[in-house]
Amino acid sequence: MMGKGNILLNFIKENIALHEIDEKFTLDTELFNSGIVDSFGLLEILMFIEEEFSVKIESYQVVENDSNTIKKIIDLVELYK
Amino acid sequence: MKNLDEKELIKRKQELEELLISFKQKIKILIENGDIENAEKLLEKYVDIGKKDSDIYNMQGIISIFKRDYNEAEKLLKKSLSEDYSNMDTYFNLGFLYEILKKVNESELAYFLAKIYEKQENRLNQNNVKEWKVVLLGENTSDLDFYNKFRNDINILGILKLDENNNLDKNFSFFKIKDLKLLNYDYIILTDMELEDYKIKLKKLVDFGIEENKIFMAKNLEIEFEIEGFNYRISEFIQKNKIEGIITGLSYAEVGINTNFFNGEFINFALSSQDLYYDYKLLEYFLKIEKVKNNIKYVILNLAYYSFDFDLSRTLERNRVHRYYPIIKDTHNYKDEFRIKLLNKMYNLRWTNEDYAEINNLKKNIVMRNDKETIQKGKKCAIYHSKMKSEEIKKENLEIFETILKLLKQNNISPLILICPVSKYYYEHYDKKRIKEFYCNIDFYIQRDNIKIVDFFDSELFDNSDFWDDSHLNSKGAIKLTKLIEKEL
């Protein structure tokens, strides 16, 4: 079964990424400063998380916790579960 | 024969220009030496042959300061800025004049602009407050590059060397890692830009027992900056003799209002992504200034339906609070003041007021295209803004809004709340429930304080030719909107 991180990774790859992402795109890739995800994308990620994992996270919680990678976002998901 | 005349003419023009430059230099020297009488005589001669420019008005302004004719000095210095609003010397002298007149805030604004336009001279540096004591650590020349960029802004104690065999430049203080135990510092700044280099150094420092929150990555300063209008507006503000109206709010009013079409003297402090907190901070700051306090009649608060759910300092764009830092000195909910201060310095090294003016002019002259891209962007933005919702942020913003109203009441002002028009590509996709919620939030204040609200959001008075993008007016639209607001005031 696919872990939460990989589910989110696939969602970002297929729906959010602002530009082509290469094979190096992993759970540890910087999402925001790298230009892969903008504020619109962040909102979509959070809506996906709410729907998929039934966890509500606000965008400022991602920003203020410096959750700038998929791995760190999943840590937040676990924290607020 | 004609060619010869032209050559001769060019030669004479050059000679005259050189003469005028040397005249200016002489006047400057006389002023610097306090020989005001002769400086004034020479200035009179200069005006006979040369055109009065920003430098000349500036020098006349200084002479008036010496003669204690402060009203005339202010007029002349402002005239100098109207000729060249980037004249660093004039801002410096205006700052000095306001200091004499005990106009503390105006003096601060003028010095702030002088610093921005400061080129070679370092005369303001002695006034810099160096709140943070830092130690640099980096490879090659990255530490020295950082030192050169920030030495006037922070207190750089010295450079940390992990390799003890390094050849050390005697111009700097160098520390070994063990010295850190005894050193009183706030941050260690890792200046390497290569990820691998600073990862190694970070590990060494952490292994040595240094807390990670004491370590700052210079790489964090390498961001794409949005061009900000704050400094430009301060420059406009300085040049005005009185302010009868202030506009605050977001980008919709920043580009959507053309203050030249108001009857009174207005200043537009609506800025891209500005939230209610900074609306309040700006009003609080400017309402203390005499030329505002004594003349203010109108405050236009531009709001968006999502304003109560928006806090710039808690978004991905939070770095943008740097633009206020030199004046407002408050980073709201983004508590990394150190980073914000350095970001502001980086910004001012990269972008100027001229860049802002240029990009603004460009937007003003564009007419929105009715293509797929614009339609999609409008839809995307409207959906995004409709979904911005946070109870925690709303609670704080309603308190801020109440504080704004209280502040305005103390100044006998009833604000005009303005919702700017957006194109159909945006308003057709905005969640109507969210608009209702906005009115539910604001109705209490409108009823209680009898506040006027004008809502042009989906107004039929505007069509596609009035916009430059899906939700922002162009020059034609801005004139139309300003005239409509004027009728409401």
Coordinates of C-alpha atoms in Angstrom, one line a residue:
Chain A
M1 CA 0.0 0.0 0.0
M2 CA 1.2 3.5 -0.9
G3 CA 2.2 5.7 2.1
K4 CA 0.7 9.1 2.7
G5 CA 3.9 10.8 1.4
N6 CA 3.9 9.0 -1.9
I7 CA 0.1 9.7 -2.3
L8 CA 0.8 13.4 -1.8
L9 CA 3.8 13.3 -4.1
N10 CA 1.8 11.8 -6.9
F11 CA -1.0 14.4 -6.4
I12 CA 1.5 17.2 -6.6
K13 CA 3.3 15.8 -9.6
E14 CA 0.0 15.3 -11.5
N15 CA -2.0 18.3 -10.4
I16 CA 0.0 21.0 -8.8
A17 CA 3.5 21.3 -10.0
L18 CA 4.0 24.6 -11.8
H19 CA 6.8 23.2 -14.0
E20 CA 8.1 19.8 -15.1
I21 CA 9.7 18.0 -12.2
D22 CA 12.5 15.5 -12.7
E23 CA 13.3 12.2 -11.1
K24 CA 15.0 14.0 -8.3
F25 CA 11.6 15.1 -7.0
T26 CA 11.3 13.3 -3.7
L27 CA 9.6 13.6 -0.3
D28 CA 12.5 16.0 0.7
T29 CA 12.3 18.4 -2.2
E30 CA 11.8 22.0 -1.3
L31 CA 8.3 22.8 -2.6
F32 CA 7.8 26.6 -2.2
N33 CA 11.0 28.5 -2.7
S34 CA 11.8 26.2 -5.6
G35 CA 8.8 27.4 -7.5
I36 CA 7.2 24.0 -7.7
V37 CA 4.2 25.1 -5.6
D38 CA 2.7 28.6 -5.2
S39 CA 0.1 29.8 -2.7
F40 CA -2.7 28.5 -5.0
G41 CA -1.1 25.1 -5.1
L42 CA -0.7 25.1 -1.3
L43 CA -4.4 25.6 -0.9
E44 CA -5.1 22.7 -3.2
I45 CA -2.7 20.5 -1.4
L46 CA -4.5 21.2 1.9
M47 CA -7.9 20.5 0.4
F48 CA -6.5 17.2 -1.0
I49 CA -5.2 16.4 2.5
E50 CA -8.6 17.1 4.1
E51 CA -10.4 15.0 1.6
E52 CA -7.9 12.1 1.4
F53 CA -6.6 11.9 5.0
S54 CA -9.5 13.6 6.8
V55 CA -7.1 16.1 8.5
K56 CA -7.7 19.8 8.4
I57 CA -4.6 21.9 8.2
E58 CA -4.5 25.7 7.7
S59 CA -2.0 27.2 5.2
Y60 CA -0.5 29.4 8.0
Q61 CA 0.3 26.2 9.9
V62 CA 2.4 24.9 7.0
V63 CA 4.1 28.3 6.6
E64 CA 4.8 28.8 10.3
N65 CA 6.1 25.3 10.8
D66 CA 8.4 25.7 7.8
S67 CA 6.8 22.5 6.4
N68 CA 8.3 23.1 3.0
T69 CA 8.7 19.5 1.9
I70 CA 6.2 16.6 1.4
K71 CA 7.8 14.8 4.4
K72 CA 7.3 17.8 6.7
I73 CA 3.7 18.3 5.5
I74 CA 3.0 14.6 6.3
D75 CA 4.6 15.2 9.8
L76 CA 2.0 17.9 10.2
V77 CA -0.8 15.6 9.1
E78 CA 0.3 13.1 11.7
L79 CA 0.5 15.8 14.3
Y80 CA -3.1 17.1 13.7
K81 CA -4.6 13.7 13.0
Chain B
M1 CA 30.4 74.7 -43.4
K2 CA 27.2 73.4 -41.7
N3 CA 29.1 70.5 -40.2
L4 CA 31.7 72.8 -38.8
D5 CA 29.1 75.0 -37.1
E6 CA 27.5 71.9 -35.5
K7 CA 30.9 70.8 -34.2
E8 CA 31.6 74.2 -32.8
L9 CA 28.1 74.3 -31.2
I10 CA 28.7 70.9 -29.6
K11 CA 32.1 72.0 -28.4
R12 CA 30.7 75.2 -26.8
K13 CA 27.8 73.2 -25.2
Q14 CA 30.4 70.9 -23.7
E15 CA 32.4 73.8 -22.4
L16 CA 29.4 75.4 -20.9
E17 CA 28.3 72.1 -19.2
E18 CA 31.9 71.7 -17.8
L19 CA 31.8 75.3 -16.5
L20 CA 28.4 74.7 -14.8
I21 CA 29.7 71.5 -13.2
S22 CA 32.7 73.3 -11.8
F23 CA 30.4 76.1 -10.6
K24 CA 28.3 73.6 -8.8
Q25 CA 31.4 72.0 -7.2
K26 CA 32.6 75.4 -6.0
I27 CA 29.2 76.3 -4.5
K28 CA 29.1 72.9 -2.7
I29 CA 32.6 73.5 -1.3
L30 CA 31.6 77.0 -0.1
I31 CA 28.5 75.6 1.6
E32 CA 30.5 72.8 3.2
N33 CA 32.9 75.4 4.6
G34 CA 30.0 77.5 5.9
D35 CA 30.8 80.4 3.6
I36 CA 27.1 81.0 2.9
E37 CA 27.5 84.6 1.7
N38 CA 29.8 83.7 -1.2
A39 CA 27.9 80.5 -1.9
E40 CA 24.8 82.5 -2.4
K41 CA 26.6 85.0 -4.7
L42 CA 27.9 82.2 -6.8
L43 CA 24.5 80.6 -7.0
E44 CA 23.0 83.8 -8.3
K45 CA 25.6 83.9 -11.0
Y46 CA 25.0 80.2 -11.8
V47 CA 21.2 80.9 -12.2
D48 CA 22.0 83.6 -14.7
I49 CA 23.7 81.2 -17.1
G50 CA 22.5 77.7 -16.2
K51 CA 19.1 76.1 -15.7
K52 CA 17.9 75.5 -12.2
D53 CA 17.9 71.8 -11.6
S54 CA 17.4 69.5 -8.6
D55 CA 21.0 70.2 -7.3
I56 CA 20.6 74.0 -7.5
Y57 CA 17.2 73.9 -5.6
N58 CA 18.9 71.6 -3.0
M59 CA 21.8 74.1 -2.5
Q60 CA 19.4 77.0 -2.3
G61 CA 17.5 75.0 0.3
I62 CA 20.6 74.5 2.4
I63 CA 21.3 78.2 2.3
S64 CA 17.8 78.9 3.5
I65 CA 18.4 76.4 6.4
F66 CA 21.5 78.4 7.3
K67 CA 19.5 81.6 7.2
R68 CA 16.9 79.9 9.4
D69 CA 14.2 80.6 6.8
Y70 CA 12.8 77.1 7.3
N71 CA 9.6 77.5 5.3
E72 CA 11.5 78.6 2.2
A73 CA 14.0 75.8 2.8
E74 CA 11.2 73.2 2.8
K75 CA 9.7 74.7 -0.4
L76 CA 13.1 74.7 -2.2
L77 CA 14.0 71.1 -1.1
K78 CA 10.6 69.9 -2.3
K79 CA 11.2 71.7 -5.6
S80 CA 14.5 69.9 -5.8
L81 CA 12.7 66.5 -5.4
S82 CA 10.1 67.5 -8.0
E83 CA 13.0 67.8 -10.4
D84 CA 14.6 64.6 -9.3
Y85 CA 12.9 62.5 -6.8
S86 CA 16.0 60.3 -6.3
N87 CA 18.2 63.1 -5.1
M88 CA 19.8 61.5 -2.1
D89 CA 21.4 64.8 -0.9
T90 CA 18.0 66.5 -0.9
Y91 CA 16.4 63.8 1.2
F92 CA 19.3 64.1 3.6
N93 CA 18.9 67.8 3.9
L94 CA 15.1 67.5 4.2
G95 CA 15.7 65.0 7.0
F96 CA 18.0 67.5 8.7
L97 CA 15.5 70.3 8.3
Y98 CA 12.7 68.2 9.8
E99 CA 15.0 67.4 12.7
I100 CA 15.5 71.1 13.4
L101 CA 11.7 71.6 13.1
K102 CA 11.3 68.6 15.5
K103 CA 9.1 66.8 12.9
V104 CA 10.4 63.4 14.0
N105 CA 8.4 61.2 11.7
E106 CA 9.0 63.3 8.6
S107 CA 12.7 63.4 9.4
E108 CA 12.7 59.6 9.7
L109 CA 11.0 59.2 6.3
A110 CA 13.4 61.6 4.6
Y111 CA 16.5 59.9 6.1
F112 CA 15.0 56.6 5.1
L113 CA 14.8 57.7 1.5
A114 CA 18.3 59.3 1.7
K115 CA 19.6 55.9 2.7
I116 CA 17.9 54.1 -0.1
Y117 CA 19.4 56.6 -2.6
E118 CA 22.7 56.6 -0.9
K119 CA 25.4 55.8 -3.4
Q120 CA 29.1 56.2 -2.5
E121 CA 28.8 58.3 0.6
N122 CA 28.5 56.6 3.9
R123 CA 27.7 59.6 6.1
L124 CA 24.5 58.0 7.4
N125 CA 26.1 54.9 8.6
Q126 CA 27.1 56.3 11.9
N127 CA 23.5 56.7 12.7
N128 CA 22.6 53.1 12.0
V129 CA 21.4 51.0 14.8
K130 CA 23.2 47.8 14.8
E131 CA 21.0 45.6 16.9
W132 CA 22.4 42.2 16.1
K133 CA 25.9 40.9 16.7
V134 CA 26.9 38.2 14.2
V135 CA 29.8 36.0 13.3
L136 CA 30.2 34.9 9.7
L137 CA 31.2 31.5 8.5
G138 CA 31.8 30.6 4.9
E139 CA 34.1 29.3 2.2
N140 CA 36.1 31.2 -0.5
T141 CA 34.9 34.8 -0.5
S142 CA 31.3 34.3 0.4
D143 CA 32.0 35.6 4.0
L144 CA 33.7 38.7 2.6
D145 CA 30.8 39.3 0.1
F146 CA 28.3 39.1 2.9
Y147 CA 30.5 41.5 5.0
N148 CA 30.6 44.0 2.2
K149 CA 26.8 43.9 1.7
F150 CA 25.7 44.1 5.3
R151 CA 28.5 45.7 7.3
N152 CA 26.5 48.9 7.7
D153 CA 23.3 47.1 8.8
I154 CA 24.4 44.6 11.4
N155 CA 27.3 44.4 13.8
I156 CA 29.6 41.8 12.3
L157 CA 32.0 40.8 15.1
G158 CA 34.3 38.8 12.8
I159 CA 34.7 35.7 10.8
L160 CA 34.8 32.2 12.1
K161 CA 37.4 29.8 10.7
L162 CA 37.0 26.1 11.2
D163 CA 40.3 25.4 9.5
E164 CA 43.0 26.7 11.7
N165 CA 45.7 26.6 9.1
N166 CA 43.9 29.2 7.0
N167 CA 45.9 32.3 6.0
L168 CA 44.1 35.1 7.9
D169 CA 43.6 38.6 6.6
K170 CA 44.7 41.0 9.3
N171 CA 41.9 43.4 8.5
F172 CA 39.4 41.2 10.1
S173 CA 38.8 39.6 13.5
F174 CA 38.9 35.9 13.2
F175 CA 37.6 33.4 15.7
K176 CA 38.1 29.7 16.2
I177 CA 35.2 27.5 17.1
K178 CA 36.2 27.3 20.8
D179 CA 36.1 31.1 21.0
L180 CA 32.3 31.0 20.5
K181 CA 31.8 29.8 24.1
L182 CA 33.1 33.1 25.4
L183 CA 31.8 35.3 22.6
N184 CA 28.6 37.4 23.0
Y185 CA 26.8 37.0 19.7
D186 CA 23.2 36.7 18.4
Y187 CA 23.7 34.7 15.2
I188 CA 26.3 32.8 13.2
I189 CA 25.6 33.4 9.6
L190 CA 26.5 30.6 7.1
T191 CA 27.4 32.5 4.0
D192 CA 28.0 29.5 1.6
M193 CA 25.5 29.3 -1.3
E194 CA 26.3 25.7 -2.1
L195 CA 23.9 23.4 -0.2
E196 CA 26.6 20.7 0.5
D197 CA 29.0 23.3 2.0
Y198 CA 26.7 24.8 4.5
K199 CA 25.2 21.4 5.4
I200 CA 28.7 20.3 6.5
K201 CA 29.3 23.5 8.5
L202 CA 25.8 23.4 10.0
K203 CA 26.6 19.9 11.3
K204 CA 29.9 20.9 12.7
L205 CA 28.3 23.8 14.6
V206 CA 25.4 21.7 15.9
D207 CA 27.9 18.9 17.0
F208 CA 29.8 21.6 18.9
G209 CA 26.7 22.3 20.9
I210 CA 25.4 25.5 19.1
E211 CA 21.6 25.8 19.0
E212 CA 20.2 25.6 15.5
N213 CA 18.1 28.8 16.1
K214 CA 21.4 30.7 16.5
I215 CA 22.4 29.7 13.0
F216 CA 21.2 31.7 10.0
M217 CA 21.6 30.7 6.3
A218 CA 22.5 33.5 4.0
K219 CA 20.9 31.3 1.3
N220 CA 17.5 32.3 2.8
L221 CA 18.0 35.7 1.4
E222 CA 18.2 34.5 -2.2
I223 CA 14.6 34.9 -3.0
E224 CA 12.7 36.3 -6.0
F225 CA 11.6 39.8 -4.8
E226 CA 8.3 41.3 -5.9
I227 CA 8.7 44.9 -6.8
E228 CA 7.2 46.9 -4.0
G229 CA 5.6 50.4 -4.1
F230 CA 6.1 51.3 -0.5
N231 CA 9.3 53.4 -0.9
Y232 CA 7.9 55.1 -4.0
R233 CA 4.8 56.2 -2.0
I234 CA 7.0 57.5 0.8
S235 CA 8.8 59.6 -1.7
E236 CA 5.5 61.0 -3.1
F237 CA 4.4 61.6 0.5
I238 CA 7.5 63.6 1.4
Q239 CA 6.9 65.9 -1.6
K240 CA 3.4 66.9 -0.6
N241 CA 2.7 69.9 1.5
K242 CA -0.6 68.7 3.0
I243 CA -2.5 65.5 2.9
E244 CA -6.3 65.6 2.9
G245 CA -7.0 62.0 2.1
I246 CA -5.3 58.6 2.6
I247 CA -6.1 55.4 0.7
T248 CA -5.1 52.1 2.2
G249 CA -5.8 48.6 1.1
L250 CA -4.7 46.1 -1.6
S251 CA -3.4 46.1 -5.1
Y252 CA -7.0 46.7 -6.4
A253 CA -6.8 50.3 -5.1
E254 CA -3.0 50.6 -5.6
V255 CA -3.5 50.5 -9.4
G256 CA -7.3 51.3 -9.4
I257 CA -7.1 54.9 -8.0
N258 CA -5.4 57.8 -9.7
T259 CA -5.1 60.4 -6.9
N260 CA -4.5 63.2 -9.6
F261 CA -8.3 63.0 -10.3
F262 CA -9.3 63.8 -6.7
N263 CA -10.0 67.4 -5.9
G264 CA -7.9 67.3 -2.7
E265 CA -4.4 66.2 -2.0
F266 CA -4.4 62.4 -1.5
I267 CA -1.8 59.8 -0.9
N268 CA -2.3 56.2 -2.0
F269 CA -0.9 53.8 0.5
A270 CA -2.8 50.8 -0.9
L271 CA -0.3 48.1 -1.7
S272 CA -0.2 44.7 -3.3
S273 CA -1.1 42.0 -0.6
Q274 CA -1.5 44.6 2.1
D275 CA -3.5 43.3 5.0
L276 CA -5.6 45.1 7.6
Y277 CA -2.8 45.0 10.1
Y278 CA -0.5 47.1 7.9
D279 CA -3.5 49.3 6.9
Y280 CA -3.7 50.1 10.6
K281 CA 0.0 50.5 11.1
L282 CA 0.3 53.0 8.2
L283 CA -2.7 55.0 9.3
E284 CA -1.4 55.1 12.8
Y285 CA 2.0 56.3 11.6
F286 CA 0.9 58.9 9.1
L287 CA -1.9 60.4 11.3
K288 CA 0.8 61.5 13.7
I289 CA 2.4 63.7 11.1
E290 CA 1.4 67.3 11.2
K291 CA 0.7 67.8 7.5
V292 CA -1.7 64.9 7.7
K293 CA -3.1 65.4 11.2
N294 CA -4.0 69.1 10.5
N295 CA -5.6 68.5 7.0
I296 CA -7.0 65.0 6.8
K297 CA -10.6 64.7 5.8
Y298 CA -10.9 61.4 4.1
V299 CA -9.7 57.9 4.6
I300 CA -10.6 55.3 2.0
L301 CA -10.2 51.7 3.2
N302 CA -10.1 49.4 0.2
L303 CA -11.2 45.9 1.3
A304 CA -11.6 42.6 -0.5
Y305 CA -14.2 40.1 0.5
Y306 CA -11.4 38.0 1.8
S307 CA -9.7 40.8 3.8
F308 CA -10.8 39.4 7.2
D309 CA -9.3 36.0 6.4
F310 CA -6.0 37.4 5.1
D311 CA -2.8 38.0 7.2
L312 CA 0.2 38.7 5.0
S313 CA 2.6 37.7 7.7
R314 CA 1.2 34.2 7.8
T315 CA 1.2 33.4 4.1
L316 CA 3.8 32.1 1.7
E317 CA 4.3 35.7 0.7
R318 CA 5.2 36.7 4.3
N319 CA 8.7 37.9 3.2
R320 CA 6.9 40.9 1.7
V321 CA 6.5 42.5 5.2
H322 CA 10.1 43.6 4.7
R323 CA 8.9 46.6 2.7
Y324 CA 7.5 48.2 5.9
Y325 CA 10.3 47.3 8.2
P326 CA 12.5 50.4 8.1
I327 CA 9.5 52.7 9.0
I328 CA 7.0 50.6 10.7
K329 CA 9.5 48.3 12.5
D330 CA 7.0 45.6 13.0
T331 CA 6.9 42.2 11.3
H332 CA 3.4 41.3 12.7
N333 CA 3.1 37.5 13.0
Y334 CA 6.3 36.7 11.2
K335 CA 8.7 36.8 14.1
D336 CA 11.9 36.5 12.2
E337 CA 12.9 40.2 12.4
F338 CA 16.5 39.5 11.6
R339 CA 15.7 37.9 8.3
I340 CA 13.2 40.6 7.4
K341 CA 15.8 43.3 8.1
L342 CA 18.3 41.6 5.8
L343 CA 15.7 41.0 3.1
N344 CA 14.9 44.6 3.1
K345 CA 18.5 45.5 2.6
M346 CA 18.7 42.9 -0.3
Y347 CA 15.6 44.3 -1.8
N348 CA 16.9 47.9 -1.8
L349 CA 20.2 46.7 -3.4
R350 CA 18.2 45.1 -6.2
W351 CA 15.1 47.3 -7.0
T352 CA 14.6 51.0 -7.1
N353 CA 11.6 53.4 -7.1
E354 CA 12.2 53.8 -10.9
D355 CA 11.6 50.1 -11.4
Y356 CA 8.3 50.3 -9.5
A357 CA 7.2 53.4 -11.6
E358 CA 8.2 51.6 -14.8
I359 CA 6.2 48.4 -14.0
N360 CA 3.2 50.4 -12.8
N361 CA 3.2 52.5 -16.0
L362 CA 3.3 49.3 -18.0
K363 CA 0.3 47.9 -16.2
K364 CA -1.6 51.2 -16.6
N365 CA -1.3 51.1 -20.3
I366 CA -2.4 47.5 -20.9
V367 CA -5.9 46.4 -21.9
M368 CA -6.8 43.0 -20.6
R369 CA -6.8 40.3 -23.3
N370 CA -9.9 38.2 -23.6
D371 CA -8.0 35.0 -24.1
K372 CA -8.1 31.5 -22.5
E373 CA -5.2 32.3 -20.2
T374 CA -6.9 35.4 -18.7
I375 CA -10.2 33.6 -18.3
Q376 CA -8.5 30.7 -16.5
K377 CA -6.4 33.0 -14.3
G378 CA -9.5 35.0 -13.3
K379 CA -11.3 31.8 -12.4
K380 CA -8.3 30.4 -10.5
C381 CA -7.8 33.6 -8.5
A382 CA -11.5 33.9 -7.6
I383 CA -11.7 30.3 -6.4
Y384 CA -8.5 30.8 -4.4
H385 CA -9.7 34.0 -2.7
S386 CA -13.1 32.5 -2.1
K387 CA -11.5 29.6 -0.2
M388 CA -9.3 31.7 2.0
K389 CA -10.9 31.1 5.4
S390 CA -9.5 31.0 8.8
E391 CA -11.4 31.6 12.1
E392 CA -8.1 32.5 13.9
I393 CA -7.1 35.1 11.4
K394 CA -10.6 36.5 11.1
K395 CA -10.8 37.0 14.9
E396 CA -7.6 39.0 14.9
N397 CA -8.6 41.0 11.8
L398 CA -12.0 42.0 13.3
E399 CA -10.1 43.3 16.3
I400 CA -7.7 45.2 14.0
F401 CA -10.7 46.6 12.0
E402 CA -12.2 47.9 15.3
T403 CA -8.9 49.5 16.2
I404 CA -8.8 51.2 12.8
L405 CA -12.3 52.6 13.3
K406 CA -11.3 53.8 16.8
L407 CA -8.2 55.5 15.5
L408 CA -10.2 57.3 12.7
K409 CA -12.9 58.3 15.1
Q410 CA -10.2 59.9 17.3
N411 CA -9.2 61.9 14.3
N412 CA -12.8 62.8 13.4
I413 CA -12.8 60.8 10.2
S414 CA -15.5 58.5 9.0
P415 CA -13.9 56.2 6.5
L416 CA -15.3 55.2 3.1
I417 CA -15.0 51.5 2.6
L418 CA -14.3 50.6 -1.0
I419 CA -14.7 47.3 -2.9
C420 CA -13.0 47.8 -6.2
P421 CA -14.3 46.4 -9.5
V422 CA -13.0 43.2 -11.0
S423 CA -13.6 41.7 -14.4
K424 CA -16.3 39.2 -15.1
Y425 CA -13.7 36.5 -15.4
Y426 CA -13.1 36.9 -11.7
Y427 CA -16.5 37.9 -10.3
E428 CA -18.4 35.1 -12.0
H429 CA -16.4 32.5 -10.1
Y430 CA -16.3 34.2 -6.7
D431 CA -18.3 32.2 -4.1
K432 CA -21.4 34.2 -3.4
K433 CA -21.7 32.7 0.1
R434 CA -18.3 34.3 1.0
I435 CA -19.6 37.7 -0.2
K436 CA -22.6 37.3 2.2
E437 CA -20.2 36.3 5.0
F438 CA -18.2 39.5 4.4
Y439 CA -21.3 41.6 4.7
C440 CA -22.3 39.7 7.9
N441 CA -18.9 40.6 9.4
I442 CA -18.9 44.2 8.4
D443 CA -22.6 45.1 8.8
F444 CA -22.4 45.6 12.5
Y445 CA -19.7 48.3 12.2
I446 CA -21.5 50.0 9.2
Q447 CA -24.7 50.3 11.2
R448 CA -23.0 51.2 14.5
D449 CA -20.7 53.9 13.1
N450 CA -22.8 54.9 10.1
I451 CA -20.0 54.1 7.7
K452 CA -20.4 54.4 4.0
I453 CA -19.5 51.5 1.8
V454 CA -19.2 51.6 -2.0
D455 CA -19.1 48.2 -3.7
F456 CA -18.1 48.2 -7.4
F457 CA -17.2 44.5 -7.4
D458 CA -19.4 43.4 -10.3
S459 CA -20.4 46.9 -11.4
E460 CA -21.8 47.2 -14.9
L461 CA -20.1 50.6 -15.1
F462 CA -16.8 48.8 -15.9
D463 CA -16.1 46.6 -18.9
N464 CA -13.2 44.5 -20.1
S465 CA -11.5 47.6 -21.6
D466 CA -11.1 49.1 -18.1
F467 CA -8.8 46.3 -16.8
W468 CA -5.2 45.2 -17.3
D469 CA -5.7 41.8 -15.8
D470 CA -8.7 39.8 -14.5
S471 CA -9.0 41.8 -11.3
H472 CA -7.0 45.0 -11.6
L473 CA -8.0 48.3 -13.4
N474 CA -5.8 49.9 -16.0
S475 CA -5.3 53.7 -16.4
K476 CA -8.7 54.2 -18.1
G477 CA -10.5 52.2 -15.4
A478 CA -8.6 53.9 -12.6
I479 CA -9.7 57.4 -13.8
K480 CA -13.3 56.1 -14.0
L481 CA -13.2 54.6 -10.5
T482 CA -11.5 57.7 -9.0
K483 CA -14.2 60.0 -10.4
L484 CA -16.9 57.7 -9.1
I485 CA -15.3 57.7 -5.6
E486 CA -14.9 61.5 -5.7
K487 CA -18.7 61.8 -6.0
E488 CA -19.1 59.6 -2.9
L489 CA -16.8 61.6 -0.7

